[in-house]
Structure formats: C-alpha cells, structure tokens
CSV table of C-alpha atoms in Angstrom, one decimal:
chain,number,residue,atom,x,y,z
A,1363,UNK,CA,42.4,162.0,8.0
A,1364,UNK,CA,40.8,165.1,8.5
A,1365,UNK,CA,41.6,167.8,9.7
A,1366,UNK,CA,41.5,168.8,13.6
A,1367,UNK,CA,41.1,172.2,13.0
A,1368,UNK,CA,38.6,172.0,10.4
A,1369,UNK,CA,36.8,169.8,13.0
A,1370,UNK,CA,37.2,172.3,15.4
A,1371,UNK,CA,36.0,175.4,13.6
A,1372,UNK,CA,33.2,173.6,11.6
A,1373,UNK,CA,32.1,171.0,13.7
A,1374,UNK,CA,27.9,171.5,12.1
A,1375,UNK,CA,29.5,171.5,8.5
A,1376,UNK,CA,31.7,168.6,9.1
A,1377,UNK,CA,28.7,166.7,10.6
A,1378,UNK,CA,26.3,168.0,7.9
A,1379,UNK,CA,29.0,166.3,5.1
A,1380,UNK,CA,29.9,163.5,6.6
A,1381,UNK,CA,25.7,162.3,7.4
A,1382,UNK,CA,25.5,162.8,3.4
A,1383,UNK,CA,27.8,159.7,3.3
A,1384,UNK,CA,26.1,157.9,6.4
A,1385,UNK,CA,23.2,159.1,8.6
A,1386,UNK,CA,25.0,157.4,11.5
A,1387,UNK,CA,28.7,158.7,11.0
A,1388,UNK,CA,29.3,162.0,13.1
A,1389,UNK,CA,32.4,164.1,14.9
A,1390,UNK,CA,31.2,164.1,18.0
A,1391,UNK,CA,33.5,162.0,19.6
A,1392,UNK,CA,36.3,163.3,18.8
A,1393,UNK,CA,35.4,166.9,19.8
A,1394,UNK,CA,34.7,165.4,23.4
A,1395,UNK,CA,38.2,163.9,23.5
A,1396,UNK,CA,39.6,167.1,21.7
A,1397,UNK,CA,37.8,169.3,24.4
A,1398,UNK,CA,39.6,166.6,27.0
A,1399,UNK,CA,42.8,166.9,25.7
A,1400,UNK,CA,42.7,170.6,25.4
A,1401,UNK,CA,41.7,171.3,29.0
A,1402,UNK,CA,44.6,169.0,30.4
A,1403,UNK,CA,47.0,170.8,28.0
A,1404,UNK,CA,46.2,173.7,29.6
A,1405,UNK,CA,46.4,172.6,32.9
A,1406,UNK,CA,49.6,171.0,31.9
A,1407,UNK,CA,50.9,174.5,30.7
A,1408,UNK,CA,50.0,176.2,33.8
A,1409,UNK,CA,52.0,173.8,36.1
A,1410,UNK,CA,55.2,174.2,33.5
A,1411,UNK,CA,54.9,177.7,34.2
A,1412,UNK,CA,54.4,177.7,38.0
A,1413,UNK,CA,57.4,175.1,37.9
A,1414,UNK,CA,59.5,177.3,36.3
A,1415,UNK,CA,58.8,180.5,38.7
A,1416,UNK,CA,59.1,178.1,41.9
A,1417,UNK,CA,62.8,176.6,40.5
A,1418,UNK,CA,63.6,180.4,40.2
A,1419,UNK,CA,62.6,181.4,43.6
A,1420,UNK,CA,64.9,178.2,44.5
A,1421,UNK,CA,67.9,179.8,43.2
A,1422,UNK,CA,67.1,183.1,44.9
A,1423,UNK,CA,67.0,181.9,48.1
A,1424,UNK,CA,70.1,179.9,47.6
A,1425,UNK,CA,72.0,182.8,47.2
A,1426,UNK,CA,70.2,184.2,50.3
A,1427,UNK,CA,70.9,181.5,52.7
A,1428,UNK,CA,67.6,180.5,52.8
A,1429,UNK,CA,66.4,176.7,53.6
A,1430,UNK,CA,64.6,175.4,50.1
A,1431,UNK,CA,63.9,172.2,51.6
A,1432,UNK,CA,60.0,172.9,51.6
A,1433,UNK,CA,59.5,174.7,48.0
A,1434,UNK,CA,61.9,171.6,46.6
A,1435,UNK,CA,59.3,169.4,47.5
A,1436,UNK,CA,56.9,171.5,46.2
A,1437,UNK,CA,58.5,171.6,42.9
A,1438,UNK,CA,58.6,167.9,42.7
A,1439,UNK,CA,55.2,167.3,43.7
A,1440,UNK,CA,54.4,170.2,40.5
A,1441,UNK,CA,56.8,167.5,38.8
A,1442,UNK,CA,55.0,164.6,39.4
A,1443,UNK,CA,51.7,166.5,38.4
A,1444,UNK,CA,52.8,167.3,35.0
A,1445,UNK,CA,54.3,163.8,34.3
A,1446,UNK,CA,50.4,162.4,35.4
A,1447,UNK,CA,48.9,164.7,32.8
A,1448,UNK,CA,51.4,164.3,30.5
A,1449,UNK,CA,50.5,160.9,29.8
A,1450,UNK,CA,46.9,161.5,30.2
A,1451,UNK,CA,47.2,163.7,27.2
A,1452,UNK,CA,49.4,161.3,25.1
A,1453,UNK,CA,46.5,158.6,25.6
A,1454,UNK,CA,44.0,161.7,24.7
A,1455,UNK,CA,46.0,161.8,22.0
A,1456,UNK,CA,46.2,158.6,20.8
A,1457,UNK,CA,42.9,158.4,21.2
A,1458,UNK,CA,41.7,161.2,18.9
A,1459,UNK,CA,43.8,159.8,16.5
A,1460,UNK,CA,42.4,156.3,16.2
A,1461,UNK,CA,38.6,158.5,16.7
A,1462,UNK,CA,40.0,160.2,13.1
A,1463,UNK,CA,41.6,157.1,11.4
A,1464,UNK,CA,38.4,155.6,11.7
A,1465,UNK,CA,36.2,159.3,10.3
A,1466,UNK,CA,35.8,158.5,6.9
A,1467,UNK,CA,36.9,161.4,4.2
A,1468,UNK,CA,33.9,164.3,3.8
A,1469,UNK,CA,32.8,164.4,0.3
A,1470,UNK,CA,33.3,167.0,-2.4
A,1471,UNK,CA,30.3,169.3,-2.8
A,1472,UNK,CA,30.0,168.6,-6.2
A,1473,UNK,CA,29.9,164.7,-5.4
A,1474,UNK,CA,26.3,163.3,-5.8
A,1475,UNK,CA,24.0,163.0,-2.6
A,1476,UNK,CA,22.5,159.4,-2.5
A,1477,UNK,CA,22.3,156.5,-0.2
A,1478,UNK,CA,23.2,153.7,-2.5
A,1479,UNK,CA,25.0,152.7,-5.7
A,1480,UNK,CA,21.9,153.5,-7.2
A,1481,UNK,CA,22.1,157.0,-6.8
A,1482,UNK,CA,25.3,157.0,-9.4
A,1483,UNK,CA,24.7,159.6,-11.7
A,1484,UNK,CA,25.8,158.5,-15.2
A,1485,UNK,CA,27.9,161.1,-17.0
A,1486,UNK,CA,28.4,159.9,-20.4
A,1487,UNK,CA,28.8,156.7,-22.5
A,1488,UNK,CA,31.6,156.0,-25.4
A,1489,UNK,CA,30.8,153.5,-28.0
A,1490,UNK,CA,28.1,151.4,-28.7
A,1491,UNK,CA,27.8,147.8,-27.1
A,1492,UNK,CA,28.0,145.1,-29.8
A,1493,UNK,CA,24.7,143.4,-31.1
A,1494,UNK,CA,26.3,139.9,-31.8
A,1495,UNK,CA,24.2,137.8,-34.4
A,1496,UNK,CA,24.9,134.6,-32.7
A,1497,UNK,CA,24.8,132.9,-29.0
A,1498,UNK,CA,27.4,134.7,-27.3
A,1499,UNK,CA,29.2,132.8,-24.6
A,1500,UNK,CA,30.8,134.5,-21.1
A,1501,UNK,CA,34.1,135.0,-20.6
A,1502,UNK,CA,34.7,132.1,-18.3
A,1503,UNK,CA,33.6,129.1,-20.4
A,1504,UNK,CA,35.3,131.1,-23.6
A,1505,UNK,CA,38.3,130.8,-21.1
A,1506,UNK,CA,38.7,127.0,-20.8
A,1507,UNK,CA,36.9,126.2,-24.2
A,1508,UNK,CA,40.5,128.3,-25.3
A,1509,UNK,CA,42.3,127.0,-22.2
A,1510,UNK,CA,43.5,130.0,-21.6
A,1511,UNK,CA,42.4,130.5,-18.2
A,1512,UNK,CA,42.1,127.4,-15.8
A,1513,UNK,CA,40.0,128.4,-13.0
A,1514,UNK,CA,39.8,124.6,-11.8
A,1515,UNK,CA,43.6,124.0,-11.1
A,1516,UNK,CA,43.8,127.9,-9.5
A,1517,UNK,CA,41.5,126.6,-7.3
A,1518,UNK,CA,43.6,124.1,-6.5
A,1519,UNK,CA,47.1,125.4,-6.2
A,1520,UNK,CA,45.1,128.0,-4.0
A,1521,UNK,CA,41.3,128.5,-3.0
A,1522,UNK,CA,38.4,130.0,-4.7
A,1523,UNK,CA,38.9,132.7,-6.6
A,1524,UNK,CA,42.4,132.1,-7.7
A,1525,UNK,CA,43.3,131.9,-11.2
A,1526,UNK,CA,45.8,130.3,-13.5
A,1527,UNK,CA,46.7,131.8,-16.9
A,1528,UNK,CA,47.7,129.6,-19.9
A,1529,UNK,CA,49.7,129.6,-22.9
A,1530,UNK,CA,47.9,132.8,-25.3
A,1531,UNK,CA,45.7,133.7,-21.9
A,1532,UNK,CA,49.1,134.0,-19.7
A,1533,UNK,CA,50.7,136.3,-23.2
A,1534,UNK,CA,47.4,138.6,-23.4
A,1535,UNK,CA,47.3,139.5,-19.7
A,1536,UNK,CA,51.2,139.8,-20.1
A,1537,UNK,CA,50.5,141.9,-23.5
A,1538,UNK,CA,47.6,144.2,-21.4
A,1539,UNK,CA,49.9,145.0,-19.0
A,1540,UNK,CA,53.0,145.9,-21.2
A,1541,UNK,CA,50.6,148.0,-23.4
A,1542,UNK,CA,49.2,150.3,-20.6
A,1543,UNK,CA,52.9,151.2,-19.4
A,1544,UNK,CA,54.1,152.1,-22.5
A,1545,UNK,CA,50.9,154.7,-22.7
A,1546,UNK,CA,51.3,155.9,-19.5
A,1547,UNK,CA,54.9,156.8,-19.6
A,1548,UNK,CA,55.3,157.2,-23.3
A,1549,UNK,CA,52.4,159.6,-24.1
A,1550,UNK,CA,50.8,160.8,-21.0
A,1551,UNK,CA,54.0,161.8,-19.1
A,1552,UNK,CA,53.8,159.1,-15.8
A,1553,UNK,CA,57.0,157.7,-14.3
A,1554,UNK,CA,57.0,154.5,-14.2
A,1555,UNK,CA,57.3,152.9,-10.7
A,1556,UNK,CA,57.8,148.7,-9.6
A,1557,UNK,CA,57.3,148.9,-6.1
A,1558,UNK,CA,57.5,146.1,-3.1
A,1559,UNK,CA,54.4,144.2,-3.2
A,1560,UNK,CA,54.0,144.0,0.1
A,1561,UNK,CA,53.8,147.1,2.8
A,1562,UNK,CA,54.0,147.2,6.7
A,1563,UNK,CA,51.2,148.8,9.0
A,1564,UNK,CA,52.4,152.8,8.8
A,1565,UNK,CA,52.1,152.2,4.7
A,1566,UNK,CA,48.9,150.8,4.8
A,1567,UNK,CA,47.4,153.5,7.1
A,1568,UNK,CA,48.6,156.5,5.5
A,1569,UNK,CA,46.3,155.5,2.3
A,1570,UNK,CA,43.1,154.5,4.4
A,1571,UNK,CA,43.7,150.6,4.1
A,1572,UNK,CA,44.3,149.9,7.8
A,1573,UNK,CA,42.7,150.3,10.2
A,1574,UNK,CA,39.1,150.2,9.4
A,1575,UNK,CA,39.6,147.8,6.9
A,1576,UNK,CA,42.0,144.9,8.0
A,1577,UNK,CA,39.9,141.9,7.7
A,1578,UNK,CA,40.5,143.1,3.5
A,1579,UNK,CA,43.7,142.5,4.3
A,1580,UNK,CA,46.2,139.4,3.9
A,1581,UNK,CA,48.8,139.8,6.9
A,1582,UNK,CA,52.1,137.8,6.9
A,1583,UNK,CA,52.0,136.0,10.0
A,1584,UNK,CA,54.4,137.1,12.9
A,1585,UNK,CA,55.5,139.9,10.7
A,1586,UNK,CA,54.4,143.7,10.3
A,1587,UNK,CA,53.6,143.2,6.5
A,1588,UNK,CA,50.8,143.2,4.3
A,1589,UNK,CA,50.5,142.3,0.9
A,1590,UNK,CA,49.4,144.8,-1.1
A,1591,UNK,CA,45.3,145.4,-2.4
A,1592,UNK,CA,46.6,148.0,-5.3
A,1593,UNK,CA,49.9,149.7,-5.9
A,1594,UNK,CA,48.3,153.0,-4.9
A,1595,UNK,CA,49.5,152.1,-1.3
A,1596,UNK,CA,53.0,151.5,-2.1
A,1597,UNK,CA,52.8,154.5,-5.1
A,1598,UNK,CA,51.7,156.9,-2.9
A,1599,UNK,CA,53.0,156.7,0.3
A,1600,UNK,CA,56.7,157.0,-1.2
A,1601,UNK,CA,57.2,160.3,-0.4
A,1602,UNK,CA,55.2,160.0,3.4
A,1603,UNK,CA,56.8,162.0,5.8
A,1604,UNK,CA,59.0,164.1,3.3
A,1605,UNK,CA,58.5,168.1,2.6
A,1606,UNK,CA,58.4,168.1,-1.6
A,1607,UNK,CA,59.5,171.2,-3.2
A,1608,UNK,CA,56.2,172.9,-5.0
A,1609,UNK,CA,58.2,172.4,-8.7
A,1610,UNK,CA,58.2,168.8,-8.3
A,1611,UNK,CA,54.8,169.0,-8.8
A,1612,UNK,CA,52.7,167.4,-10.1
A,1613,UNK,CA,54.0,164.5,-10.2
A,1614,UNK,CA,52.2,161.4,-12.5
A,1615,UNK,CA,53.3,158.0,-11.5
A,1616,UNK,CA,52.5,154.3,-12.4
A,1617,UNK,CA,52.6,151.3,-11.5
A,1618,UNK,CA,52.3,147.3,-12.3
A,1619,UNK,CA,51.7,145.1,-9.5
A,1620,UNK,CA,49.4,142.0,-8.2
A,1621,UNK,CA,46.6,143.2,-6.1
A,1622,UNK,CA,46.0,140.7,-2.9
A,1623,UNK,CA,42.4,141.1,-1.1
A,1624,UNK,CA,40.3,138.9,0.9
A,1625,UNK,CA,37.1,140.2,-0.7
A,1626,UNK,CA,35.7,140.3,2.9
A,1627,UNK,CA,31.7,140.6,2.5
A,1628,UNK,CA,31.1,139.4,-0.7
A,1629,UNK,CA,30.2,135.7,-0.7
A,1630,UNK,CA,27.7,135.2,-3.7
A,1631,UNK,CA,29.2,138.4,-5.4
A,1632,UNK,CA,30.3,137.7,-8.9
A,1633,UNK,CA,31.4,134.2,-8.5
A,1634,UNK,CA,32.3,132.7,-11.6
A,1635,UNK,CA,35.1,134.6,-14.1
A,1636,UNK,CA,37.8,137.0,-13.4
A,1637,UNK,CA,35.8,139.9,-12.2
A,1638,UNK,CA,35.9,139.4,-8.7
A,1639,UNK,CA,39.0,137.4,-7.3
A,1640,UNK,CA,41.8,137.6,-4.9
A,1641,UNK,CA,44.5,138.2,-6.8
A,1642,UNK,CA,44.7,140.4,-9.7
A,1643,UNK,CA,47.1,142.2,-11.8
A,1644,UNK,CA,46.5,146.2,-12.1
A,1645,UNK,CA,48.1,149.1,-13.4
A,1646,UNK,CA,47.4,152.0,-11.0
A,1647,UNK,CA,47.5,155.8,-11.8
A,1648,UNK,CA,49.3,157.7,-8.9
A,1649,UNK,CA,49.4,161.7,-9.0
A,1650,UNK,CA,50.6,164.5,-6.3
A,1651,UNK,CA,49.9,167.6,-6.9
A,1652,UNK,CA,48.8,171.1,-5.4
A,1653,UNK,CA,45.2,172.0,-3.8
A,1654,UNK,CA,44.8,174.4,-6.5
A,1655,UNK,CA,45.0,171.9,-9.6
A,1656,UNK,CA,43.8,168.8,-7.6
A,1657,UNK,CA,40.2,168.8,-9.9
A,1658,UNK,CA,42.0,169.1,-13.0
A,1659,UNK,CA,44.4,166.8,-12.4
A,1660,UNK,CA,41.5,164.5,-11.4
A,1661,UNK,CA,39.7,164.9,-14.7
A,1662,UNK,CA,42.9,164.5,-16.6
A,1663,UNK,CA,44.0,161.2,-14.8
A,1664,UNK,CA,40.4,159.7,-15.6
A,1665,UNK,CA,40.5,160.3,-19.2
A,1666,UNK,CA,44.1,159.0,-19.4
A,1667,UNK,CA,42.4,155.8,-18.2
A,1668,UNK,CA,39.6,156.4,-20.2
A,1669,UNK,CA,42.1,156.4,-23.2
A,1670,UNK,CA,43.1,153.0,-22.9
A,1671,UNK,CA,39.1,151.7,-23.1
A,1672,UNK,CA,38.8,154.0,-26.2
A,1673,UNK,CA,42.6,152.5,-27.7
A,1674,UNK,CA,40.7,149.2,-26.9
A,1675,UNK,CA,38.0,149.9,-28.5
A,1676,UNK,CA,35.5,148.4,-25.5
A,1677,UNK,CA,32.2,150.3,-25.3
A,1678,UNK,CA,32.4,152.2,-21.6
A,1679,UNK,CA,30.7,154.3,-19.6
A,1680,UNK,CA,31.5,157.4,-16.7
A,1681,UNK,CA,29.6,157.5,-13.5
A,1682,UNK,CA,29.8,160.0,-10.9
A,1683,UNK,CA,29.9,158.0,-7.3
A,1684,UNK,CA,27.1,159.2,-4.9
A,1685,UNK,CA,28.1,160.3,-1.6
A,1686,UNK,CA,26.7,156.5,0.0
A,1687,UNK,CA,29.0,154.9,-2.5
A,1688,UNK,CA,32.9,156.4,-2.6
A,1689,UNK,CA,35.4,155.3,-1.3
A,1690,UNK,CA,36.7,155.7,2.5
A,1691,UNK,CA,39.2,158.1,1.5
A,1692,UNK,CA,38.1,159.8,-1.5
A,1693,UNK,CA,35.9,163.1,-1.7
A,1694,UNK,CA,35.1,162.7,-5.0
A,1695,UNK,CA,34.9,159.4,-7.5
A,1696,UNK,CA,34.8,158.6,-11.1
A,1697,UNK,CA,33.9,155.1,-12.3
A,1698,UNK,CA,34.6,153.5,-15.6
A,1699,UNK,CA,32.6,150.5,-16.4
A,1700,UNK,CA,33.3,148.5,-19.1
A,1701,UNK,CA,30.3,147.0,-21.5
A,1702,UNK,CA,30.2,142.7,-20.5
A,1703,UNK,CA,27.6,141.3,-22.4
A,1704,UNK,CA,27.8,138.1,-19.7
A,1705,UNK,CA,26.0,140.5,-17.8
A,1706,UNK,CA,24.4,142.4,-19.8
A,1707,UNK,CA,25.4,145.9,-18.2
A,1708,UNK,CA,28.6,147.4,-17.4
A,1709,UNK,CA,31.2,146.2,-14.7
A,1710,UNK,CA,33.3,148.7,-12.9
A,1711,UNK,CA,37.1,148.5,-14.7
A,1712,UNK,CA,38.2,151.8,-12.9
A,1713,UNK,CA,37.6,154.2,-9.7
A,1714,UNK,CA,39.1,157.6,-10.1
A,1715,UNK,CA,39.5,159.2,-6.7
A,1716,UNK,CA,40.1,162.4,-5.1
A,1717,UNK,CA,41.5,162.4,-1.9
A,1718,UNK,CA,42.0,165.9,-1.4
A,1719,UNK,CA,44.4,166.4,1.5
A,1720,UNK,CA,43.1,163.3,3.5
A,1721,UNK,CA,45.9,161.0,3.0
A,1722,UNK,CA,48.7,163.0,3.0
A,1723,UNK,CA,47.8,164.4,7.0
A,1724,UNK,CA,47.6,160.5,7.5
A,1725,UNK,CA,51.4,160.2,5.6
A,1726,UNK,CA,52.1,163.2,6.3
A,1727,UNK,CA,52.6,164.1,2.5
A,1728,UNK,CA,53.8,168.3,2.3
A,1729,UNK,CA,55.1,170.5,0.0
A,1730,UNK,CA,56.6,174.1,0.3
A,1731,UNK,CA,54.5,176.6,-1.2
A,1732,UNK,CA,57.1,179.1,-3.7
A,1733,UNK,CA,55.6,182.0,-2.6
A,1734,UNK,CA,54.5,182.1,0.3
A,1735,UNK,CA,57.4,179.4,1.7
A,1736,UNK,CA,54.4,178.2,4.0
A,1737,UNK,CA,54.1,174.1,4.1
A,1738,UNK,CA,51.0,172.5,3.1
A,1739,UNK,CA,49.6,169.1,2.6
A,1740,UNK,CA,49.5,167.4,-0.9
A,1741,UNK,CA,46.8,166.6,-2.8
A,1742,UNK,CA,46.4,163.2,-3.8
A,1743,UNK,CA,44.6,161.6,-6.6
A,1744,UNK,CA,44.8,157.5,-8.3
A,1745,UNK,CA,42.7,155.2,-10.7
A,1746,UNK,CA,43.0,151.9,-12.2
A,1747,UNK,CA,44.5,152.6,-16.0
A,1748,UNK,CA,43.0,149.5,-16.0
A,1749,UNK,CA,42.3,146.3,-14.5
A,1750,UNK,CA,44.0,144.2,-15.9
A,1751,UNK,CA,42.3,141.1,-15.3
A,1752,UNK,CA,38.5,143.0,-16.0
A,1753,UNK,CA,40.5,144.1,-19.4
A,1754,UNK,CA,41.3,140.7,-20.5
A,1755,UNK,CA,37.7,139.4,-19.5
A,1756,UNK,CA,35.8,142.3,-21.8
A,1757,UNK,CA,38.3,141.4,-24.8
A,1758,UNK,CA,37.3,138.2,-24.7
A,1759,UNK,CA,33.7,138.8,-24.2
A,1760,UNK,CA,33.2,141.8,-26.6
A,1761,UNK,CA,35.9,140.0,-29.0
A,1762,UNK,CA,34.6,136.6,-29.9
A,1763,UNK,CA,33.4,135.6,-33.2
A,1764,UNK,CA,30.8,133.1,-34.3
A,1765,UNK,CA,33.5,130.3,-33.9
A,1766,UNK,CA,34.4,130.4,-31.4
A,1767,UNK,CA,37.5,132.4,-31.7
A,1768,UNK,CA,38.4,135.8,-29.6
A,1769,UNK,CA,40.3,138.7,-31.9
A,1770,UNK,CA,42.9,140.4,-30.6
A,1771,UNK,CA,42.7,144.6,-30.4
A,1772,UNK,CA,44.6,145.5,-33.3
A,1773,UNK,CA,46.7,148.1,-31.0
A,1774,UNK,CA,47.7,144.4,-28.3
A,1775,UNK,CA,49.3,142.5,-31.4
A,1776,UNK,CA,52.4,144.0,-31.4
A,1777,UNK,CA,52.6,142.9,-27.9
A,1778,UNK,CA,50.9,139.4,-28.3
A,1779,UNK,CA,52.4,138.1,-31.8
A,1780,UNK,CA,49.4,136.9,-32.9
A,1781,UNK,CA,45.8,138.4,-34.0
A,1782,UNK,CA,43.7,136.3,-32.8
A,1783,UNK,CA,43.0,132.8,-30.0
C-alpha cells in the first residue's frame, strides 16, 4: 500500500501520479479520514494527559485528608471519554486502511503515460517470426490432431477452460517445467521454492490480490483459503512480518505451482487453446532486495526470463506497460510476448513487475539497513520465467512441420526423451 506519509506530505504529487493511471482514481479520501483520525488522536492525547495530572492530584489529597469523591468521578468520566475516542479512532483506522488497500500502486516516472494497452511502448524484438511455406494450423486443433491436449474431456471433468494433458502433451508440459527450474537455480542463482498452493486472506492481501480483486479469486467454502492465481503470493509473502538482515539480500527465488483464476471479465477473450484458462502451470520469478538496486534487479530478472524464450528459440518481443495498463501493484512493468502465428501477433508469456515498497508495507516485509541500523521496507520484484502452459502452445505453433508433426527444442529433449510428436 502506500505510504501514509508520502500521502501526507505530497498529497498534489500523489494525485498527479495516480490520475496518470486513472483520471478518476485520487487520495482524497483518505486524507479526510487521516485529518479525522488525527484530530481525535489529539484529543485523545490531551485527555491521557489531563487523566494523568487529575489521578496525581488524587494521591495528594489522599495524603492530606482530603475527600476525592468528586475529582474520582471526574477521572472516570475523562475515562470513559478516552475509551469513546479510542474506538472512534481504531474504526478511523480501519477505515484508512481499507481507503489504501483499495489505492492502487503510483507508477514509476519512467513508466509510459497512456490510457490503454495501446499506449505500450515496444522496446525491442529477438528473433524473427517464422514464414512457414505451408498452411499452418493453431495450436488447439495441432493439440487433438496429436491428442496431446484434450480440451473436450477437461471440459468435462471441469468447466470451460479446463484442460487435460495426454501422453507426449502431459511429458512436454512436465519437460517445460523441469527445464525452467534447472535454469533458474542452476545458472541464474534462484532458490528453488514448492510452496502451499493455496493461501488464507492476510497472504493474499499482502501481494494486492485481495481485496480489490476477489471475484478473481476461487475461495474454499467455509474456510479462510484461497487457491493460489501465481506462486508470487505464496513466494513473496514468506518472509511478511519478519525484519531480514540487509546481507540476506537480495534474495532470487522460484517457484512451480498451478495458477487457479476465475478469469472474471473476460467472456469472449481468447476462447479456444491454452492461452487463456483457469488453471495453469507457471514458474514464477520472486526477488527481495534493497531500494537502491530494486531497477537493476528488475532488468536482470526480466532478461533471466527472457533467456528461457531465447534457449527456446521462440521469436519474442519487450514492451514497456503504459501507466493505464500495469498491474494494481506494480510501478513499473515489463511484458514478454511470445510470436503465435494462430494470431498472427504476439501473446503476453511474461509480466515483469516492480513493486517498489508497495507490498511489503501491506506484508510488512523489512530489512535492517548495515549502516545506518534504521529499518526499512523491501523492495519487491516477480515475473513469469515462463508460462508454462503459453510455452507449450508457441512450441507447438512455431514447431510444426509440413506433416503434421511438432519438433521438440533441441535444449527440452533431454527432458522429453524424444525429438519430436
């Protein structure tokens, strides 16, 4: 969330940022319940105070033989006074918190001003997307001419946008997932992490999931669980409400897990295939780190993700997200978009985020400065190293041959046992 004195001190700058996100977003509200809380704070610190010198003047006139029978009742009344305001400030409280739970992050100065995924600035391409001299078929009737993915009987077992992996489709996604991890922790230094795959309420705020966007969300009935959209919940809220020494830092992590979202809002979205369903596999890219290094870090955990397109050999693209088109959380956003020629454009494969300090005030994320010995918030920062699920539809696509038959990366067949479907 941000930050109450940032709000405070900079209330036109805070406004100015957030507007470039939304025209309609704004911190107004919660300076009018800060100025609220602030007043009855006060007022409850001057009626501590004047309990304190009555309770003295009790004692006094104890010793003196005086009757206190009047000032007692005095000091009670004060009593009852400071207990009223008391919990008028707790629910002032609790109300500027939901206010800021709600607030969006502001966005990096050097992220893009737009109003809509058009506004995406395009940094750079790698590779070039492949001119095939024949009629190229999509992913999803590749899939069951292979029977490798059957999306009819996912359906089935589940609902729309459910999938169910076959024989060589079932060992590629398996063979995806395996080969990412070993990168990761093998030659880019991350730890690797298996976390629960689900996460109760606290969790899921202290990344930005909950509570603007629940109806995301698949809740466990009668319990306070959630299964998880990405393993950056779990990932990065392991350390919430911990103090980190400033040498653990930074610290890479990854993880595998099966991402669970409703996909509220986008009926007619990508429909057919495995680009948008509800459950996915993903390995995510996780990183603490200090304010100071936070933009390198950033850089350097989107080209590690980057690497695996490259190891691939799948034609990609980087975009810088406009301001209308980050994430809740994030301040700044890379995207990775991977050539499908079913589409005839590039489909997001990875977001790179920056949060800045923004989730770690809401997990309460800190490290101890060496130097100074003064606490401070983290920095967090996480990407997709990749979808796994977005991977396995691009081989496919950008793999087939004339036949009919999809080739296997050379740098998967150690992990498949075979070179080709």
């Amino acid at each position: 969330m941000l930050d109450i004195k940032l709000i405070r001190e900079n209330p036109e700058k805070v406004n100015e940022l957030l507007k470039r996100r939304n025209p309609e977003l704004s911190i107004d509200a919660v300076l009018e319940v800060d100025e609220e809380r602030r007043k009855v704070q006060f007022a409850t610190d001057e009626l501590r105070a004047k309990r304190k010198n009555e309770s003295q003047k009790i004692g006094e006139m104890k010793k003196a033989g005086q009757n206190t029978d009047e000032i007692q009742a005095e000091v009670k009344k004060i009593g009852d006074e400071i207990k009223e305001l008391e919990e008028k400030q707790s629910m002032l409280d609790e109300k500027q918190r939901n206010l800021l739970l709600n607030i969006p992050n502001i966005p990096d100065a050097t992220t893009p001003i737009g109003t809509s995924e058009d506004d995406n600035v395009e940094v750079y391409k790698w590779g070039e997307p492949r001119k095939f001299d024949f009629e190229f078929k999509p992913h999803w009737d590749l899939c069951e001419q292979k029977n490798i993915v059957d999306f009819e009987r996912g359906v089935k077992l589940s609902q729309s946008r459910f999938t169910l992996y076959r024989a060589k489709g079932a060992k590629l996604e398996r063979a995806i997932i395996n080969f990412f991890l070993d990168i990761h922790t093998q030659e880019q230094g991350y730890e690797e992490i298996l976390p629960p795959f689900m996460a109760n309420a606290a969790t899921m705020t202290g990344t930005g999931q909950l509570p603007k966007f629940a109806q995301d969300m698949y809740k466990c009935e009668d319990e306070d669980l959630y299964l998880i959209p990405t393993a950056e919940v779990p990932v990065t809220n392991i350390y919430s409400g911990e103090i980190l020494s400033e040498d653990m830092l930074p610290m890479y992590m990854c993880a595998y897990t099966p991402c669970f979202r409703r996909e509220a809002g986008s009926a007619g979205k990508d429909t057919r295939g495995l680009i948008r369903v509800h459950q996915f596999n993903k390995v995510e890219l996780v990183k603490l780190c200090t304010p100071q290094t936070s933009p390198d870090e950033h850089d350097k955990l989107t080209k590690d993700a980057e690497k695996m397109l490259q190891m691939l050999e799948l034609p990609y693209r980087r975009e810088a997200l406009c301001t209308a088109d980050i994430g809740f959380s994030a301040n700044k956003c890379w995207d990775l978009e991977v050539w499908m020629p079913s589409y005839g454009t590039y489909k997001e494969i990875s977001s790179c985020s920056n949060y800045g300090d923004y989730q770690a005030r809401r997990a309460n994320i800190r490290y101890r400065d060496k130097e100074s010995g003064k606490v401070q918030f983290v920095h967090t920062i996480n990407g997709s190293g990749l979808a796994v699920g977005r991977t396995f539809a691009a081989i496919v696509e950008n793999y087939q041959t004339s036949d009919g038959d999809i080739i296997i990366p050379e740098v998967l067949r150690k992990y498949t046992g075979f070179d080709k479907i």
